PDB file of C-alpha atoms in Angstrom:
ATOM      1  CA  ILE B   1    -128.806 135.148  86.788  1.00  0.00           C
ATOM      2  CA  SER B   2    -128.806 134.988  90.547  1.00  0.00           C
ATOM      3  CA  ALA B   3    -128.895 131.186  90.557  1.00  0.00           C
ATOM      4  CA  PRO B   4    -126.935 129.804  87.594  1.00  0.00           C
ATOM      5  CA  VAL B   5    -127.445 126.118  86.869  1.00  0.00           C
ATOM      6  CA  PHE B   6    -124.761 123.841  85.465  1.00  0.00           C
ATOM      7  CA  VAL B   7    -125.860 122.204  82.204  1.00  0.00           C
ATOM      8  CA  ASN B   8    -124.682 118.682  81.409  1.00  0.00           C
ATOM      9  CA  GLY B   9    -124.415 117.024  78.033  1.00  0.00           C
ATOM     10  CA  LEU B  10    -122.558 119.551  75.868  1.00  0.00           C
ATOM     11  CA  GLY B  11    -121.039 117.628  72.967  1.00  0.00           C
ATOM     12  CA  GLN B  12    -118.749 120.479  71.946  1.00  0.00           C
ATOM     13  CA  ASN B  13    -117.100 123.343  73.748  1.00  0.00           C
ATOM     14  CA  PRO B  14    -117.168 126.318  73.505  1.00  0.00           C
ATOM     15  CA  VAL B  15    -120.665 126.949  72.148  1.00  0.00           C
ATOM     16  CA  ASN B  16    -122.748 130.047  71.446  1.00  0.00           C
ATOM     17  CA  ALA B  17    -125.990 129.218  73.207  1.00  0.00           C
ATOM     18  CA  LEU B  18    -128.598 131.637  71.866  1.00  0.00           C
ATOM     19  CA  LYS B  19    -132.046 130.469  72.963  1.00  0.00           C
ATOM     20  CA  ILE B  20    -133.894 128.228  75.387  1.00  0.00           C
ATOM     21  CA  ASN B  21    -137.467 127.061  74.854  1.00  0.00           C
ATOM     22  CA  ASN B  22    -140.214 126.064  77.295  1.00  0.00           C
ATOM     23  CA  LYS B  23    -138.873 122.495  77.488  1.00  0.00           C
ATOM     24  CA  ASN B  24    -135.363 123.684  78.465  1.00  0.00           C
ATOM     25  CA  ASP B  25    -133.980 122.816  75.023  1.00  0.00           C
ATOM     26  CA  ILE B  26    -130.952 125.013  74.391  1.00  0.00           C
ATOM     27  CA  SER B  27    -130.050 125.928  70.812  1.00  0.00           C
ATOM     28  CA  GLY B  28    -127.307 127.874  69.093  1.00  0.00           C
ATOM     29  CA  TRP B  29    -124.126 127.240  67.133  1.00  0.00           C
ATOM     30  CA  TYR B  30    -120.450 126.422  67.536  1.00  0.00           C
ATOM     31  CA  GLN B  31    -117.339 126.685  65.389  1.00  0.00           C
ATOM     32  CA  GLY B  32    -116.274 123.246  64.133  1.00  0.00           C
ATOM     33  CA  VAL B  33    -112.976 122.372  62.490  1.00  0.00           C
ATOM     34  CA  ASN B  34    -113.939 123.753  59.080  1.00  0.00           C
ATOM     35  CA  SER B  35    -117.425 125.252  59.453  1.00  0.00           C
ATOM     36  CA  ARG B  36    -120.082 126.363  61.910  1.00  0.00           C
ATOM     37  CA  TRP B  37    -122.683 123.875  63.173  1.00  0.00           C
ATOM     38  CA  LEU B  38    -126.061 124.353  64.797  1.00  0.00           C
ATOM     39  CA  PHE B  39    -126.748 122.410  67.986  1.00  0.00           C
ATOM     40  CA  ILE B  40    -129.575 121.370  70.261  1.00  0.00           C
ATOM     41  CA  LEU B  41    -129.069 120.302  73.852  1.00  0.00           C
ATOM     42  CA  HIS B  42    -132.123 118.719  75.455  1.00  0.00           C
ATOM     43  CA  ASP B  43    -131.381 119.673  79.040  1.00  0.00           C
ATOM     44  CA  SER B  44    -134.224 118.170  81.051  1.00  0.00           C
ATOM     45  CA  ILE B  45    -136.844 116.650  78.733  1.00  0.00           C
ATOM     46  CA  ILE B  46    -135.212 114.435  76.111  1.00  0.00           C
ATOM     47  CA  PRO B  47    -137.707 113.442  73.400  1.00  0.00           C
ATOM     48  CA  ALA B  48    -138.153 109.678  72.966  1.00  0.00           C
ATOM     49  CA  GLY B  49    -135.714 108.285  70.428  1.00  0.00           C
ATOM     50  CA  MET B  50    -133.571 111.429  70.310  1.00  0.00           C
ATOM     51  CA  PRO B  51    -130.114 112.018  71.769  1.00  0.00           C
ATOM     52  CA  GLN B  52    -129.483 114.633  74.439  1.00  0.00           C
ATOM     53  CA  TRP B  53    -126.992 116.440  72.149  1.00  0.00           C
ATOM     54  CA  GLN B  54    -127.576 116.982  68.431  1.00  0.00           C
ATOM     55  CA  ALA B  55    -125.405 118.872  65.980  1.00  0.00           C
ATOM     56  CA  SER B  56    -125.904 119.477  62.273  1.00  0.00           C
ATOM     57  CA  ARG B  57    -124.841 121.677  59.392  1.00  0.00           C
ATOM     58  CA  TYR B  58    -126.487 122.362  56.074  1.00  0.00           C
ATOM     59  CA  MET B  59    -124.866 119.991  53.563  1.00  0.00           C
ATOM     60  CA  PRO B  60    -126.514 119.589  50.167  1.00  0.00           C
ATOM     61  CA  ALA B  61    -124.592 116.878  48.287  1.00  0.00           C
ATOM     62  CA  ALA B  62    -120.929 117.012  49.345  1.00  0.00           C
ATOM     63  CA  VAL B  63    -120.912 120.774  49.964  1.00  0.00           C
ATOM     64  CA  PHE B  64    -121.096 122.014  53.547  1.00  0.00           C
ATOM     65  CA  TYR B  65    -121.951 125.503  54.724  1.00  0.00           C
ATOM     66  CA  ASN B  66    -121.429 127.553  57.858  1.00  0.00           C
ATOM     67  CA  THR B  67    -124.700 126.934  59.683  1.00  0.00           C
ATOM     68  CA  TRP B  68    -126.057 129.076  62.503  1.00  0.00           C
ATOM     69  CA  GLY B  69    -128.833 127.694  64.700  1.00  0.00           C
ATOM     70  CA  ALA B  70    -130.908 130.229  66.577  1.00  0.00           C
ATOM     71  CA  GLY B  71    -134.387 129.964  68.103  1.00  0.00           C
ATOM     72  CA  MET B  72    -136.243 126.694  68.601  1.00  0.00           C
ATOM     73  CA  ASP B  73    -139.915 125.905  69.088  1.00  0.00           C
ATOM     74  CA  THR B  74    -141.138 123.211  71.483  1.00  0.00           C
ATOM     75  CA  ASN B  75    -141.490 120.656  68.645  1.00  0.00           C
ATOM     76  CA  ASN B  76    -137.784 120.327  67.798  1.00  0.00           C
ATOM     77  CA  VAL B  77    -137.742 122.777  64.887  1.00  0.00           C
ATOM     78  CA  ILE B  78    -134.894 125.307  64.805  1.00  0.00           C
ATOM     79  CA  ALA B  79    -134.845 128.527  62.800  1.00  0.00           C
ATOM     80  CA  GLY B  80    -131.457 129.675  61.595  1.00  0.00           C
ATOM     81  CA  PHE B  81    -129.413 130.584  58.536  1.00  0.00           C
ATOM     82  CA  TYR B  82    -126.426 129.403  56.539  1.00  0.00           C
ATOM     83  CA  LEU B  83    -123.736 131.205  54.570  1.00  0.00           C
ATOM     84  CA  ASP B  84    -123.233 130.627  50.865  1.00  0.00           C
ATOM     85  CA  ALA B  85    -120.830 133.527  50.397  1.00  0.00           C
ATOM     86  CA  PRO B  86    -121.586 136.326  50.099  1.00  0.00           C
ATOM     87  CA  ASN B  87    -125.240 135.645  50.972  1.00  0.00           C
ATOM     88  CA  TYR B  88    -127.064 134.342  54.029  1.00  0.00           C
ATOM     89  CA  TYR B  89    -130.109 132.102  53.606  1.00  0.00           C
ATOM     90  CA  PRO B  90    -132.697 131.263  56.287  1.00  0.00           C
ATOM     91  CA  PHE B  91    -133.918 127.745  57.025  1.00  0.00           C
ATOM     92  CA  LEU B  92    -136.064 125.647  59.319  1.00  0.00           C
ATOM     93  CA  TYR B  93    -134.356 122.519  60.637  1.00  0.00           C
ATOM     94  CA  ASP B  94    -136.521 119.630  61.817  1.00  0.00           C
ATOM     95  CA  ALA B  95    -134.361 117.878  64.399  1.00  0.00           C
ATOM     96  CA  THR B  96    -136.703 114.891  64.610  1.00  0.00           C
ATOM     97  CA  ALA B  97    -136.434 114.139  60.878  1.00  0.00           C
ATOM     98  CA  ASN B  98    -132.914 115.646  60.448  1.00  0.00           C
ATOM     99  CA  THR B  99    -134.101 117.711  57.462  1.00  0.00           C
ATOM    100  CA  TYR B 100    -133.627 121.297  56.319  1.00  0.00           C
ATOM    101  CA  GLN B 101    -136.259 123.456  54.672  1.00  0.00           C
ATOM    102  CA  THR B 102    -134.435 126.349  53.026  1.00  0.00           C
ATOM    103  CA  LEU B 103    -136.520 129.495  52.733  1.00  0.00           C
ATOM    104  CA  ILE B 104    -136.874 132.111  50.024  1.00  0.00           C
ATOM    105  CA  ALA B 105    -136.402 135.500  51.690  1.00  0.00           C
ATOM    106  CA  PRO B 106    -134.981 138.988  51.127  1.00  0.00           C
ATOM    107  CA  THR B 107    -131.266 139.300  50.376  1.00  0.00           C
ATOM    108  CA  LYS B 108    -128.875 138.221  53.132  1.00  0.00           C
ATOM    109  CA  THR B 109    -131.536 137.272  55.698  1.00  0.00           C
ATOM    110  CA  LYS B 110    -130.337 136.125  59.121  1.00  0.00           C
ATOM    111  CA  VAL B 111    -133.045 134.547  61.292  1.00  0.00           C
ATOM    112  CA  TRP B 112    -132.354 134.802  65.046  1.00  0.00           C
ATOM    113  CA  ASP B 113    -135.497 133.404  66.667  1.00  0.00           C
ATOM    114  CA  MET B 114    -138.849 131.733  66.139  1.00  0.00           C
ATOM    115  CA  ASN B 115    -141.913 131.269  68.325  1.00  0.00           C
ATOM    116  CA  ASN B 116    -144.289 128.299  68.480  1.00  0.00           C
ATOM    117  CA  GLY B 117    -146.489 129.979  65.852  1.00  0.00           C
ATOM    118  CA  HIS B 118    -143.486 129.860  63.488  1.00  0.00           C
ATOM    119  CA  THR B 119    -143.157 133.617  63.253  1.00  0.00           C
ATOM    120  CA  LEU B 120    -139.484 134.275  62.515  1.00  0.00           C
ATOM    121  CA  VAL B 121    -137.480 137.357  63.470  1.00  0.00           C
ATOM    122  CA  GLY B 122    -134.068 138.558  62.388  1.00  0.00           C
ATOM    123  CA  GLU B 123    -132.495 140.982  59.965  1.00  0.00           C
ATOM    124  CA  TYR B 124    -131.958 141.363  56.229  1.00  0.00           C
ATOM    125  CA  GLN B 125    -129.753 143.557  54.068  1.00  0.00           C
ATOM    126  CA  GLN B 126    -131.678 146.252  52.222  1.00  0.00           C
ATOM    127  CA  ALA B 127    -130.752 147.578  48.758  1.00  0.00           C
ATOM    128  CA  ASN B 128    -129.062 150.548  50.494  1.00  0.00           C
ATOM    129  CA  GLY B 129    -126.675 148.144  52.301  1.00  0.00           C
ATOM    130  CA  PHE B 130    -128.101 148.649  55.806  1.00  0.00           C
ATOM    131  CA  TYR B 131    -129.306 145.622  57.772  1.00  0.00           C
ATOM    132  CA  MET B 132    -132.904 146.070  58.951  1.00  0.00           C
ATOM    133  CA  ALA B 133    -134.873 144.179  61.598  1.00  0.00           C
ATOM    134  CA  CYS B 134    -137.692 142.057  60.214  1.00  0.00           C
ATOM    135  CA  TYR B 135    -140.306 139.486  61.130  1.00  0.00           C
ATOM    136  CA  GLY B 136    -142.169 137.031  58.971  1.00  0.00           C
ATOM    137  CA  THR B 137    -144.169 133.868  58.624  1.00  0.00           C
ATOM    138  CA  VAL B 138    -143.520 130.878  56.406  1.00  0.00           C
ATOM    139  CA  THR B 139    -145.824 129.836  53.579  1.00  0.00           C
ATOM    140  CA  GLY B 140    -144.482 126.846  51.673  1.00  0.00           C
ATOM    141  CA  ASN B 141    -140.808 127.735  51.190  1.00  0.00           C
ATOM    142  CA  ASP B 142    -141.369 131.498  51.319  1.00  0.00           C
ATOM    143  CA  MET B 143    -140.497 133.630  54.322  1.00  0.00           C
ATOM    144  CA  ASN B 144    -142.996 136.470  54.052  1.00  0.00           C
ATOM    145  CA  ALA B 145    -140.725 139.061  55.645  1.00  0.00           C
ATOM    146  CA  THR B 146    -141.951 142.420  56.895  1.00  0.00           C
ATOM    147  CA  SER B 147    -139.438 145.203  57.407  1.00  0.00           C
ATOM    148  CA  MET B 148    -139.426 146.990  60.750  1.00  0.00           C
ATOM    149  CA  ALA B 149    -138.122 150.219  59.146  1.00  0.00           C
ATOM    150  CA  PRO B 150    -141.405 152.072  59.921  1.00  0.00           C
ATOM    151  CA  ILE B 151    -140.735 151.960  63.675  1.00  0.00           C
ATOM    152  CA  PHE B 152    -137.432 153.788  63.078  1.00  0.00           C
ATOM    153  CA  HIS B 153    -138.942 156.302  60.595  1.00  0.00           C
ATOM    154  CA  ASN B 154    -135.860 155.715  58.455  1.00  0.00           C
ATOM    155  CA  ASN B 155    -134.400 152.828  56.453  1.00  0.00           C
ATOM    156  CA  THR B 156    -130.781 153.800  57.151  1.00  0.00           C
ATOM    157  CA  ILE B 157    -130.796 152.832  60.824  1.00  0.00           C
ATOM    158  CA  GLN B 158    -129.139 149.447  61.313  1.00  0.00           C
ATOM    159  CA  SER B 159    -131.283 147.134  63.439  1.00  0.00           C
ATOM    160  CA  VAL B 160    -131.879 143.496  64.329  1.00  0.00           C
ATOM    161  CA  ALA B 161    -134.810 141.607  65.862  1.00  0.00           C
ATOM    162  CA  ASN B 162    -133.337 139.052  68.284  1.00  0.00           C
ATOM    163  CA  GLY B 163    -136.311 137.395  69.949  1.00  0.00           C
ATOM    164  CA  ILE B 164    -140.048 136.774  69.780  1.00  0.00           C
ATOM    165  CA  ASN B 165    -142.401 135.172  72.267  1.00  0.00           C
ATOM    166  CA  ASP B 166    -145.637 133.294  71.645  1.00  0.00           C
ATOM    167  CA  LYS B 167    -147.615 136.525  72.129  1.00  0.00           C
ATOM    168  CA  GLY B 168    -145.750 138.052  69.172  1.00  0.00           C
ATOM    169  CA  HIS B 169    -143.735 140.526  71.246  1.00  0.00           C
ATOM    170  CA  ILE B 170    -140.411 141.244  69.541  1.00  0.00           C
ATOM    171  CA  VAL B 171    -137.188 142.444  71.146  1.00  0.00           C
ATOM    172  CA  GLY B 172    -134.090 143.666  69.386  1.00  0.00           C
ATOM    173  CA  SER B 173    -131.645 146.500  69.059  1.00  0.00           C
ATOM    174  CA  PHE B 174    -130.757 149.355  66.745  1.00  0.00           C
ATOM    175  CA  LEU B 175    -127.734 151.567  66.185  1.00  0.00           C
ATOM    176  CA  ASP B 176    -128.713 155.058  67.329  1.00  0.00           C
ATOM    177  CA  PRO B 177    -127.459 157.459  64.632  1.00  0.00           C
ATOM    178  CA  ASN B 178    -127.086 160.304  67.164  1.00  0.00           C
ATOM    179  CA  THR B 179    -124.954 158.462  69.727  1.00  0.00           C
ATOM    180  CA  ASN B 180    -123.550 155.633  67.556  1.00  0.00           C
ATOM    181  CA  LYS B 181    -124.479 153.237  70.381  1.00  0.00           C
ATOM    182  CA  TRP B 182    -126.734 150.188  70.279  1.00  0.00           C
ATOM    183  CA  LYS B 183    -130.086 150.577  72.038  1.00  0.00           C
ATOM    184  CA  GLY B 184    -132.829 148.070  72.706  1.00  0.00           C
ATOM    185  CA  PHE B 185    -136.407 148.032  71.478  1.00  0.00           C
TER     186      PHE B 185
END
């Protein structure tokens, strides 16, 4: 962060910018008047026929949901989740076609990133109530989620996977039960 760069084209302010891909597309979410919206800002390479700024929310029929956008691949697909209280549901949003593919996943799954191989990372609520970091791939409409509980040797340690690169390396954090402080992994 020694040389910050000013980004033009934000269609809403303030925003929660969460990820940037290899084409300098920035994705995240913002709080609208009555719900959250995902957004994409094509900062330097704007795909032909697409606007620099795109915003969307999951809206089946006339119902709209709080929609969080997270990680984005280099082909204009965003991974995220929406809230249908009290549950969270993951999705893939194709910005080119303006379509949502909702995913079947464990209870209350929040997806925070995706790589170009469409491996998703995030967190889900276990039966014991604790949120656990997870990763998974998509087959059809199923998110084949794998719990990361084995790396903590315990399923009562709250954790979240926040990012994944194209090599499959995952970063995240967990709540250390001894210090009650968040630590990275």
